[in-house]
Tab-separated table of C-alpha atoms and ligand atoms in Angstrom:
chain	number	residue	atom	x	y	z
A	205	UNK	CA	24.743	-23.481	11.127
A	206	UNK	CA	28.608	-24.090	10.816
A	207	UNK	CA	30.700	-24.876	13.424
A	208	UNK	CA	32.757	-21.325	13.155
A	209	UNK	CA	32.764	-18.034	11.664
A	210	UNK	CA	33.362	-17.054	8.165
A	211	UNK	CA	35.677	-13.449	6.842
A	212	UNK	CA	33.521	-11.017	5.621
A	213	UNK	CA	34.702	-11.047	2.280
A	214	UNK	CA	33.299	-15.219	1.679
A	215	UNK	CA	30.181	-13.710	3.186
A	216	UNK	CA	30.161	-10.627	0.629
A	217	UNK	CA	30.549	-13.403	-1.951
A	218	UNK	CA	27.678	-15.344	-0.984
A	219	UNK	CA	25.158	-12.369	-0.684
A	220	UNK	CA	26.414	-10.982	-3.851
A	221	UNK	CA	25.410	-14.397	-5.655
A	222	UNK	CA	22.220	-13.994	-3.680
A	223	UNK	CA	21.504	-10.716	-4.554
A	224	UNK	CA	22.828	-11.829	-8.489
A	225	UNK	CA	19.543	-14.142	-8.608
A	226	UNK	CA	16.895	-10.799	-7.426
A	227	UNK	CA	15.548	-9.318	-10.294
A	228	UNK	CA	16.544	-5.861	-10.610
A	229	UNK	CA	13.497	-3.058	-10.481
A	230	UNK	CA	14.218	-1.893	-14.122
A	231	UNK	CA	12.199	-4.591	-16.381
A	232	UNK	CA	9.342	-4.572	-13.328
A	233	UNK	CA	6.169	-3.793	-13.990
A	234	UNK	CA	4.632	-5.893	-11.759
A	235	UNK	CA	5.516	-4.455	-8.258
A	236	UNK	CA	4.176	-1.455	-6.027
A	237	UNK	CA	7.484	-1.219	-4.370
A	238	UNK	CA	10.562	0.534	-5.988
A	239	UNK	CA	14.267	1.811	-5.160
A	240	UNK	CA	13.979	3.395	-2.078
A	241	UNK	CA	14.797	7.205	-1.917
A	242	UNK	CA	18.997	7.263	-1.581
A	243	UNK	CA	18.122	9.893	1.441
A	244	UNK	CA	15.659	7.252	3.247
A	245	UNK	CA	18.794	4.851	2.531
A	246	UNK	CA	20.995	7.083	4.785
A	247	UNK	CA	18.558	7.742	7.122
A	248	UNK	CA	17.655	4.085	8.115
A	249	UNK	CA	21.186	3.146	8.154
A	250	UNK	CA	21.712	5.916	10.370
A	251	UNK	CA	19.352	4.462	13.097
A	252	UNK	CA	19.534	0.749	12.625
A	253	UNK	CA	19.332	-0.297	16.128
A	254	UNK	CA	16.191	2.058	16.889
A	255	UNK	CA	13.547	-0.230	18.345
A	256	UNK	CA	10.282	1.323	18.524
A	257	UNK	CA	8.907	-1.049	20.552
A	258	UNK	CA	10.510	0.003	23.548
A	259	UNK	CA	10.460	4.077	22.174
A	260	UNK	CA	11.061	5.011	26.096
A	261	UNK	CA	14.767	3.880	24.991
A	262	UNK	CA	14.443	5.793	21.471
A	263	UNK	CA	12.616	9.323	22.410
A	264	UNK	CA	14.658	10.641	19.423
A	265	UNK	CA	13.026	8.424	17.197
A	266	UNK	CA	9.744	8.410	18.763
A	267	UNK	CA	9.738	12.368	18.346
A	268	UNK	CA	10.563	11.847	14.169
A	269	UNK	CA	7.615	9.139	14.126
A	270	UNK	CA	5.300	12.128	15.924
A	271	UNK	CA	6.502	14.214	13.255
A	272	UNK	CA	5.877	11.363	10.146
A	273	UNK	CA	2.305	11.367	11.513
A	274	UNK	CA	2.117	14.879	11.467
A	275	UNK	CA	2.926	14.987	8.075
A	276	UNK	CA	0.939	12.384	7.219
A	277	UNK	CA	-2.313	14.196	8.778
A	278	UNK	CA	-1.500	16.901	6.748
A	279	UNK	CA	-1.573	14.857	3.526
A	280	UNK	CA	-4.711	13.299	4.328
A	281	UNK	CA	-6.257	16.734	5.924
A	282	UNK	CA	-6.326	15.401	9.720
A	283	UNK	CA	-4.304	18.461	12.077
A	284	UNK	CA	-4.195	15.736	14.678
A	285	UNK	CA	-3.908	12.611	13.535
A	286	UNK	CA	-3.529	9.710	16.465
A	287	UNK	CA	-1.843	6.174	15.102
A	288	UNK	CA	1.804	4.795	14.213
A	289	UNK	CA	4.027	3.133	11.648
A	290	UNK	CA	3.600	-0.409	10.652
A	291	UNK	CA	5.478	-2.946	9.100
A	292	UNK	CA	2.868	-2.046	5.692
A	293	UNK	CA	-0.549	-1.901	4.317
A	294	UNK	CA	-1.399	-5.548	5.799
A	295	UNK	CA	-0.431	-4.424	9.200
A	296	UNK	CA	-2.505	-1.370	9.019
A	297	UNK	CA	-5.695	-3.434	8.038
A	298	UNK	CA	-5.663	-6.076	10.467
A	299	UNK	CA	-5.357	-3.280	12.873
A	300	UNK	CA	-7.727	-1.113	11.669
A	301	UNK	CA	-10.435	-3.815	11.551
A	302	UNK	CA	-8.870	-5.417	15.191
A	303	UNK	CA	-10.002	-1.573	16.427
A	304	UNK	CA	-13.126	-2.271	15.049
A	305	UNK	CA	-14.014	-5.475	16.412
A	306	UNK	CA	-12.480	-4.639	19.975
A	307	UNK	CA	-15.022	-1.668	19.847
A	308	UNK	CA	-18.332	-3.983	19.817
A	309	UNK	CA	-17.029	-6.646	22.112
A	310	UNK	CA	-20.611	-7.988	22.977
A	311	UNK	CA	-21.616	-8.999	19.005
A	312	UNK	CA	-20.928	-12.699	19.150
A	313	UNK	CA	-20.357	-13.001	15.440
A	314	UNK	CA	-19.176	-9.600	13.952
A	315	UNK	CA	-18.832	-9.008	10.583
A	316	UNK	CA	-17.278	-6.099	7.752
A	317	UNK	CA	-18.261	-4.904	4.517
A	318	UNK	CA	-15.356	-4.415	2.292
A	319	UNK	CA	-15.245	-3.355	-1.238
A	320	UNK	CA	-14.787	-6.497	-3.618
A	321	UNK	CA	-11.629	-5.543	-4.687
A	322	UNK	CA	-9.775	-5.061	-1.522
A	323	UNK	CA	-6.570	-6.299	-0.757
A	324	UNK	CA	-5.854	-10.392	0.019
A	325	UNK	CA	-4.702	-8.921	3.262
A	326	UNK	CA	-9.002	-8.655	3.528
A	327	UNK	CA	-8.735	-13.006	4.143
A	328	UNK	CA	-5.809	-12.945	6.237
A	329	UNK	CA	-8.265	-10.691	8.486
A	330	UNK	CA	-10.617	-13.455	8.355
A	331	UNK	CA	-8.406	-15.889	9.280
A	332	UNK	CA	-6.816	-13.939	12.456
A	333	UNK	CA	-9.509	-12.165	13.729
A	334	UNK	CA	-12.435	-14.571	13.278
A	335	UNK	CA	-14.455	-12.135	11.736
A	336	UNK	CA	-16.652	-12.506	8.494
A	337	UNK	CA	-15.721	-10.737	5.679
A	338	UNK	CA	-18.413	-9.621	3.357
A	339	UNK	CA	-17.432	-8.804	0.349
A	340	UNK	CA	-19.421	-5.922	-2.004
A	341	UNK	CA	-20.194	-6.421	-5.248
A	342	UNK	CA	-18.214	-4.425	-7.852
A	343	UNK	CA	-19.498	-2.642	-10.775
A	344	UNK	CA	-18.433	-2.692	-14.405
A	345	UNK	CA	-16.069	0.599	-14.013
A	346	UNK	CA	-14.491	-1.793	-10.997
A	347	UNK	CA	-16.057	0.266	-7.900
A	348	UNK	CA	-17.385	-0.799	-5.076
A	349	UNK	CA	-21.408	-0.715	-5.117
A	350	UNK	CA	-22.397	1.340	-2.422
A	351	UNK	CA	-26.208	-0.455	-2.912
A	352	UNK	CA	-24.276	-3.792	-2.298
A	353	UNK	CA	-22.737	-2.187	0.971
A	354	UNK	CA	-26.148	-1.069	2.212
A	355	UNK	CA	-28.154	-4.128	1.804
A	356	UNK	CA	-25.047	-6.512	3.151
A	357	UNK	CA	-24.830	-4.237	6.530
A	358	UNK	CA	-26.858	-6.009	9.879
A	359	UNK	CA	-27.058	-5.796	12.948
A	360	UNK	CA	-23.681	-7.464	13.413
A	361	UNK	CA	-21.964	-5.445	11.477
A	362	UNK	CA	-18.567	-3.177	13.082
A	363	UNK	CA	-17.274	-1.470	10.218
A	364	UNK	CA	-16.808	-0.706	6.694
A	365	UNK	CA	-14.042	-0.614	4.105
A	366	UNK	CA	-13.406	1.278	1.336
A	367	UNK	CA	-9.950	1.776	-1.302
A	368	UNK	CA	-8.820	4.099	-2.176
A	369	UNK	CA	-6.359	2.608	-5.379
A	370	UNK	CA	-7.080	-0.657	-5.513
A	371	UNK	CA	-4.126	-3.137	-5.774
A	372	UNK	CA	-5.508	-4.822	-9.304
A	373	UNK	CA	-6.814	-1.842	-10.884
A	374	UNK	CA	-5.665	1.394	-9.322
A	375	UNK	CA	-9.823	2.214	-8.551
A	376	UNK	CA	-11.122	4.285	-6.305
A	377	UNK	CA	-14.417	3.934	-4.838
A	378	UNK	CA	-17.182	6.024	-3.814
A	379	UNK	CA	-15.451	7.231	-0.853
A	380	UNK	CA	-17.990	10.338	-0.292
A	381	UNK	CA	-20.826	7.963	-0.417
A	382	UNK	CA	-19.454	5.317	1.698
A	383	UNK	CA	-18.462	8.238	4.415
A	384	UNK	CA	-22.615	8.870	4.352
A	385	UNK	CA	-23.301	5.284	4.653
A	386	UNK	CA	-20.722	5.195	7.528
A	387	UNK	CA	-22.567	8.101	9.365
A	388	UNK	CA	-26.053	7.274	8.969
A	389	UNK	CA	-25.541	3.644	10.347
A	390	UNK	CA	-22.897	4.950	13.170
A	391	UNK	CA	-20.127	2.459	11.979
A	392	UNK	CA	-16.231	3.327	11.276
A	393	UNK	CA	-14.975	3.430	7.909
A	394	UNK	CA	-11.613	2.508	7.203
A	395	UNK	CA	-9.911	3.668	3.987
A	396	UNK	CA	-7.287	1.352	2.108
A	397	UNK	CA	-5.113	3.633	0.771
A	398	UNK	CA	-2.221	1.932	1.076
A	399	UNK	CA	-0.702	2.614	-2.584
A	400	UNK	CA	-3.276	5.534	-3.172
A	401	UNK	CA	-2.071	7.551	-0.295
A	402	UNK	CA	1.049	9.204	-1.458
A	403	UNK	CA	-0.387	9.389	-4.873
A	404	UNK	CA	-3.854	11.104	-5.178
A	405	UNK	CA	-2.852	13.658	-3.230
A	406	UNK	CA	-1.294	14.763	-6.048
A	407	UNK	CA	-3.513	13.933	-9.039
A	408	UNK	CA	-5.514	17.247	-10.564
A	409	UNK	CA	-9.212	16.688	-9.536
A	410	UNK	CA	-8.847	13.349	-7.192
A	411	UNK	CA	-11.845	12.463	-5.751
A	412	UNK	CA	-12.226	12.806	-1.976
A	413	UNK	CA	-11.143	9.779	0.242
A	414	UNK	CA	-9.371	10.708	3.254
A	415	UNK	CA	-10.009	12.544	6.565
A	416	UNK	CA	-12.043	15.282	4.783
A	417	UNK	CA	-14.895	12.955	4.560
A	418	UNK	CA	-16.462	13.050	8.380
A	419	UNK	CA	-17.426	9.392	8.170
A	420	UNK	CA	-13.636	8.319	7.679
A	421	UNK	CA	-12.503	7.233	10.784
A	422	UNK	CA	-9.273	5.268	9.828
A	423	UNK	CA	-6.459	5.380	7.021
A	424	UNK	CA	-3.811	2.911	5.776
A	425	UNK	CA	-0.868	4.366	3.837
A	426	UNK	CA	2.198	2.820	2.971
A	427	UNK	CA	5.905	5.472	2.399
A	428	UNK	CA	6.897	1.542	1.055
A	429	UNK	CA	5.418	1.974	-1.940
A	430	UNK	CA	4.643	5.424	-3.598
A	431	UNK	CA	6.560	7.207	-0.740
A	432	UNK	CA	9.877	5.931	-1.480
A	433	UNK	CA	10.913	4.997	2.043
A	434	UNK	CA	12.903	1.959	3.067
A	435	UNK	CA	10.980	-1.424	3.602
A	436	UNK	CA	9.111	-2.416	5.928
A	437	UNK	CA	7.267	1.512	6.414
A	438	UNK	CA	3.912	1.064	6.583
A	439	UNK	CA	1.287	3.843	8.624
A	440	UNK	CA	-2.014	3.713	10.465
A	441	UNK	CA	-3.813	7.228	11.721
A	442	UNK	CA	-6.942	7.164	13.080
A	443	UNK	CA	-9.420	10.323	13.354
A	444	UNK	CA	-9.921	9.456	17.389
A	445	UNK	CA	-7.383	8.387	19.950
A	446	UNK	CA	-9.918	6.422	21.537
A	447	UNK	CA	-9.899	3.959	18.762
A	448	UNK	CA	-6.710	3.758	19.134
A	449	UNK	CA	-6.643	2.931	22.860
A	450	UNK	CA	-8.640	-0.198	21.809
A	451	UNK	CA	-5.931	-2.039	20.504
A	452	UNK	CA	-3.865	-0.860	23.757
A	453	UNK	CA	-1.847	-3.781	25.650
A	454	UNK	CA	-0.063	-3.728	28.607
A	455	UNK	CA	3.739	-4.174	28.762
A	456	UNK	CA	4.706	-4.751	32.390
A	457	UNK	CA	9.019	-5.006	31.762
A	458	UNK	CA	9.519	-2.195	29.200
A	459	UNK	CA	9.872	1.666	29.355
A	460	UNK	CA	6.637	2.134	28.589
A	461	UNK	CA	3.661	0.658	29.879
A	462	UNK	CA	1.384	-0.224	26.792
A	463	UNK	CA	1.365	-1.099	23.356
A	464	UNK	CA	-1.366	-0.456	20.821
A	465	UNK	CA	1.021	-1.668	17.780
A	466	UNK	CA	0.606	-5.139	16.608
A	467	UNK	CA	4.313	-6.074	16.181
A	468	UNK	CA	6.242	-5.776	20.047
A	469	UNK	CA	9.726	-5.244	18.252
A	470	UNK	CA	9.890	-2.389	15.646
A	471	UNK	CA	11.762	-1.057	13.034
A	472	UNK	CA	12.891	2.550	14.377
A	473	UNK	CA	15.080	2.719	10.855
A	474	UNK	CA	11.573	2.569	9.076
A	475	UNK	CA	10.528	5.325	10.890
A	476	UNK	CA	13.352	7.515	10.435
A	477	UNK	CA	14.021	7.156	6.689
A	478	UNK	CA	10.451	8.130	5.763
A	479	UNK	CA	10.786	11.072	8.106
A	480	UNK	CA	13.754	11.463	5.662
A	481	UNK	CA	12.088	11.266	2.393
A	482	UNK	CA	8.885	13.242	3.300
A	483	UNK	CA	11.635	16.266	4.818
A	484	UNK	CA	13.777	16.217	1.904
A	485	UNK	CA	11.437	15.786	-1.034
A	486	UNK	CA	8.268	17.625	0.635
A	487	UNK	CA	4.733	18.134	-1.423
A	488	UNK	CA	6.506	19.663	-4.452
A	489	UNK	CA	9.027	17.008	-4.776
A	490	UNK	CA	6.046	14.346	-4.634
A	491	UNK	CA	4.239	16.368	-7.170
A	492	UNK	CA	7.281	15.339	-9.314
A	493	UNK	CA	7.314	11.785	-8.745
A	494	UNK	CA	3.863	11.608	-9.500
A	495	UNK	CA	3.684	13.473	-12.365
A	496	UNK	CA	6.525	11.772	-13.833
A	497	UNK	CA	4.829	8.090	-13.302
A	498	UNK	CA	1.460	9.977	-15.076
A	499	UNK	CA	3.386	11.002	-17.745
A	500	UNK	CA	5.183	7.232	-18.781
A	501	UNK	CA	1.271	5.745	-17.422
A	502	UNK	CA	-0.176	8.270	-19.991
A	503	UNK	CA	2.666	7.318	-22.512
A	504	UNK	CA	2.164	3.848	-21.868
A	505	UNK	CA	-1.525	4.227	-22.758
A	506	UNK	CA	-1.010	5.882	-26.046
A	507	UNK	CA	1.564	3.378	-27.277
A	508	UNK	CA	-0.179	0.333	-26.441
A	509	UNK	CA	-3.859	1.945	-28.534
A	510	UNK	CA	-1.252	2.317	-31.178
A	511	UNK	CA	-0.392	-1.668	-31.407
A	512	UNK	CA	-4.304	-2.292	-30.808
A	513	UNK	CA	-4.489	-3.250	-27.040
A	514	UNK	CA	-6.876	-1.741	-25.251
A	515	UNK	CA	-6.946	-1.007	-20.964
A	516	UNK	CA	-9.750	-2.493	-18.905
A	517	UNK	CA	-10.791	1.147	-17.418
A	518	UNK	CA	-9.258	4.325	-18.038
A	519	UNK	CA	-6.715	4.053	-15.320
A	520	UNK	CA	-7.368	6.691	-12.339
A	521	UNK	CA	-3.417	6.199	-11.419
A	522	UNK	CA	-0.046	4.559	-12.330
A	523	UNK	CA	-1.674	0.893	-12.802
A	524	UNK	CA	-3.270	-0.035	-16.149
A	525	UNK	CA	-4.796	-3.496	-16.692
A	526	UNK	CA	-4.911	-4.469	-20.215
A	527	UNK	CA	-6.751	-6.461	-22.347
A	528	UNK	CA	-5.135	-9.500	-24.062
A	529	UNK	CA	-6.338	-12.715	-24.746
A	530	UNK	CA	-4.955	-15.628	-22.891
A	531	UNK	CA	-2.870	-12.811	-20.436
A	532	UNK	CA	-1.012	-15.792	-18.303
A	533	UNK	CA	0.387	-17.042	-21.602
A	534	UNK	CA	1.217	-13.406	-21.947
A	535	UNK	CA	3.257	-13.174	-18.996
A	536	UNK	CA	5.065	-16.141	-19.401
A	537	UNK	CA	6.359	-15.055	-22.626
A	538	UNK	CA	7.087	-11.427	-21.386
A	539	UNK	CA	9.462	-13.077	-19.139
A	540	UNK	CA	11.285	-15.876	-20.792
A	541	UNK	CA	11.993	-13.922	-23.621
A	542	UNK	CA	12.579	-10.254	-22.711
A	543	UNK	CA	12.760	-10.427	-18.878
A	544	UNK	CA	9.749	-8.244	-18.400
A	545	UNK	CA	7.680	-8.787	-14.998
A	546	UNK	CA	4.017	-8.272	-15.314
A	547	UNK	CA	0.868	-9.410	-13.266
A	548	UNK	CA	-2.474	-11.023	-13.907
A	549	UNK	CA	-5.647	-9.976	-12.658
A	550	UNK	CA	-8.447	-12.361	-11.903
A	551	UNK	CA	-11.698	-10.557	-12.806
A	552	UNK	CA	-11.755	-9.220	-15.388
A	553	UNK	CA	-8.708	-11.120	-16.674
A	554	UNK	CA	-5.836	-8.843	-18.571
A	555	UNK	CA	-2.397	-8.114	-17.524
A	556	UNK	CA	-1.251	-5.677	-15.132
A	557	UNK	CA	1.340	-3.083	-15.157
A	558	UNK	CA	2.263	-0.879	-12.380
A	559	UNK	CA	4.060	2.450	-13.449
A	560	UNK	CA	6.425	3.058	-10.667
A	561	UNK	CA	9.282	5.708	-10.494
A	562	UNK	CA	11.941	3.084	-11.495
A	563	UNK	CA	10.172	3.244	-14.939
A	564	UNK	CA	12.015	5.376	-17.843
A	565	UNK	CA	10.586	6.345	-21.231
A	566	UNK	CA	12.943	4.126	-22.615
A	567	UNK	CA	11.863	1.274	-20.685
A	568	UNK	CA	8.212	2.116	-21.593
A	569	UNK	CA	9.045	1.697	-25.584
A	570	UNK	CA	10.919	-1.293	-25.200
A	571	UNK	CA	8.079	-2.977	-23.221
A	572	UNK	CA	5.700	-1.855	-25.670
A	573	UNK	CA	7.869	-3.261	-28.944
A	574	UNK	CA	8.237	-6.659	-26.664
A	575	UNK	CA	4.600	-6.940	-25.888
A	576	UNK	CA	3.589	-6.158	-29.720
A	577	UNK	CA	6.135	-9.270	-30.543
A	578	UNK	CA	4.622	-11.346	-28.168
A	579	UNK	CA	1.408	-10.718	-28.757
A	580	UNK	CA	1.749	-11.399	-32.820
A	581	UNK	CA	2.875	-14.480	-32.407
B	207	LIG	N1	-3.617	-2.631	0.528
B	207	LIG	C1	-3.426	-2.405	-0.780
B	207	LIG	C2	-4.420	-1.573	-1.525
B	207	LIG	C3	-2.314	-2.925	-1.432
B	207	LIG	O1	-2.154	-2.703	-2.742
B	207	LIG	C4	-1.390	-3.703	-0.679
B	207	LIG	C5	-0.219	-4.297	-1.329
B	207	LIG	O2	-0.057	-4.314	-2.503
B	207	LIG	C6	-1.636	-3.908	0.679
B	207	LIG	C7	-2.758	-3.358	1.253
B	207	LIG	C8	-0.690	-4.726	1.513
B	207	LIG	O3	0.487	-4.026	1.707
B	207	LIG	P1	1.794	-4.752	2.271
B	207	LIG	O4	2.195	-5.751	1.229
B	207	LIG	O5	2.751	-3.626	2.425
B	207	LIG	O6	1.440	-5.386	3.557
């Protein structure tokens, strides 16, 4: 660190280089995040300072993150819903299983039964909370196999997993069957929805996967990605408070005297800009958003049958994988010559494109032109 201040307007220099090196959300096709909502831009500028950690200190802010849950219940049909806002989808996990390990403190060697295509966030688990993760098999239409979840549950088993829009493939597994296997061997089910959340809500005909299945006991859903709040906005609920209370910690010097979160310090401006964009755009104005990444998925789909490239599965939501041959070479190519960001899926191998509000028709034609180039040569 140098010796003595700078002016702001060196420093406005520097982060404008900075920021001149980001790659702009336009040409991305690879990302679940997007431009925040201007209003949730307002908002969390608006309470900055606002650490939740210490909410005796913020009771304003605590009240909006009562109401964000509330909302969120609503979504995800739970009138009561107990829980809080994380940092994101890998916060809401760890939690989530933590709850479920703190719950059967006398198995020596507890494991969970995820779906095989959950998150990465799945091994970070592993690694922090010492707990095996068994992974289900997944069949050809990319769903969890709900025979592969039976025969890998044992007596040391704490809980289950399922997603609900998978982070490769946009899948959504058997949620309704899961929720029965959940029941009949008395364990908690925890749904991934971290990108699915604020989005299948609003698809025509969705399958169930949230609180109206009575073996769902826990949900992750991230206003970072398909809700258009500020980063880091994350959310947890849980169907019981007293799963919940197992993550609880005492904290002797503050205004209040436990924590169940898993951060101490936290981001009050999260919580107030995806009050923000849930108040101002409301059901109808999601219904929009997600209608209008359908339509340039759907668009998408047609134009890329047209130039002979077929997707993986018929995509359930705004992410198609598609079927190239040597996709890595693809993506390279998409990059250094037309600036386009795409992913790579490992099994089965294509290349991934996620259809997020940032995305224009125009956009969508261009990509497909680009792609055709690349892929004739
Ligand atoms: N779960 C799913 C299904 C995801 O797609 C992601 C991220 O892409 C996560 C969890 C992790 O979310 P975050 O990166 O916000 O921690």
């Amino acid at each position: 660190m140098q010796e003595y201040g700078q002016n702001w307007e060196d420093i406005e220099s520097a982060l404008q280089q900075a920021k001149s090196k980001d790659i702009s959300y336009e040409k991305v096709l690879s990302s679940m995040c997007t431009y925040p909502h201007p209003v949730a831009v307002e908002a969390h500028r608006i309470f900055i300072e606002s650490n939740m950690g210490d909410y005796g200190l913020f009771m304003g802010t605590y009240e909006l993150e009562k109401s964000v849950l509330t909302m969120l219940g609503d979504l995800l049909h739970n009138s009561h819903p107990y829980g809080y806002l994380t940092t994101g989808g890998t916060e809401s996990n760890i939690q989530a299983v933590r709850a479920m390990r703190n719950a059967c403190t006398s198995i020596k060697d507890p494991n969970i039964i995820v779906s095989g295509s959950a998150h990465f966030s799945f091994d970070k688990i592993a690694d922090i909370l010492k707990i095996n993760v068994r992974k289900a098999r997944i069949l050809p239409d990319l769903v969890v196999d709900t025979e592969d979840v039976l025969s890998l549950i044992d007596k040391n088993t704490v809980g289950l997993v399922g997603i609900a829009g998978s982070t490769e493939f946009g899948q959504v597994d058997p949620i309704s069957e899961l929720s029965k296997i959940a029941i009949d061997n008395d364990l908690p089910l925890h749904i991934d929805a971290a990108f699915g959340g604020f989005l299948l809500p609003f698809l025509p005909n969705h399958v169930p996967f949230d609180f109206s299945l009575p073996g769902v006991t826990s949900i992750a859903i991230d206003p970072h990605k398909m809700g258009l709040s500020t980063i880091p906005s994350g959310a947890l609920l849980f169907r019981e408070e007293k799963m919940m209370e197992l993550l609880k910690v005492d904290t002797p010097y503050l205004t209040i005297s436990s924590q169940c979160t898993l951060t101490g310090t936290r981001s009050g401006a999260s919580v107030a800009s995806t009050y923000a964009v849930m108040k101002h755009l409301g059901k109808e104005g999601y219904q929009q958003v997600v209608n209008k990444c359908m339509k340039l998925t759907n668009l998408l789909l047609d134009e890329t049958k047209n130039i002979g490239v077929k997707p993986v599965i018929d995509p359930v939501m705004n992410i198609v994988a598609l079927s190239v041959e040597e996709p890595k070479k693809i993506r390279t190519e998409l990059a250094t010559q037309f600036g386009w960001q795409v992913s790579v899926t490992k099994q089965p191998s294509s290349i991934r494109l996620v259809v997020m509000p940032h995305m224009t028709e125009e956009n969508i034609l261009a990509f497909v032109r680009d792609l055709k180039t690349v892929i004739q040569q």
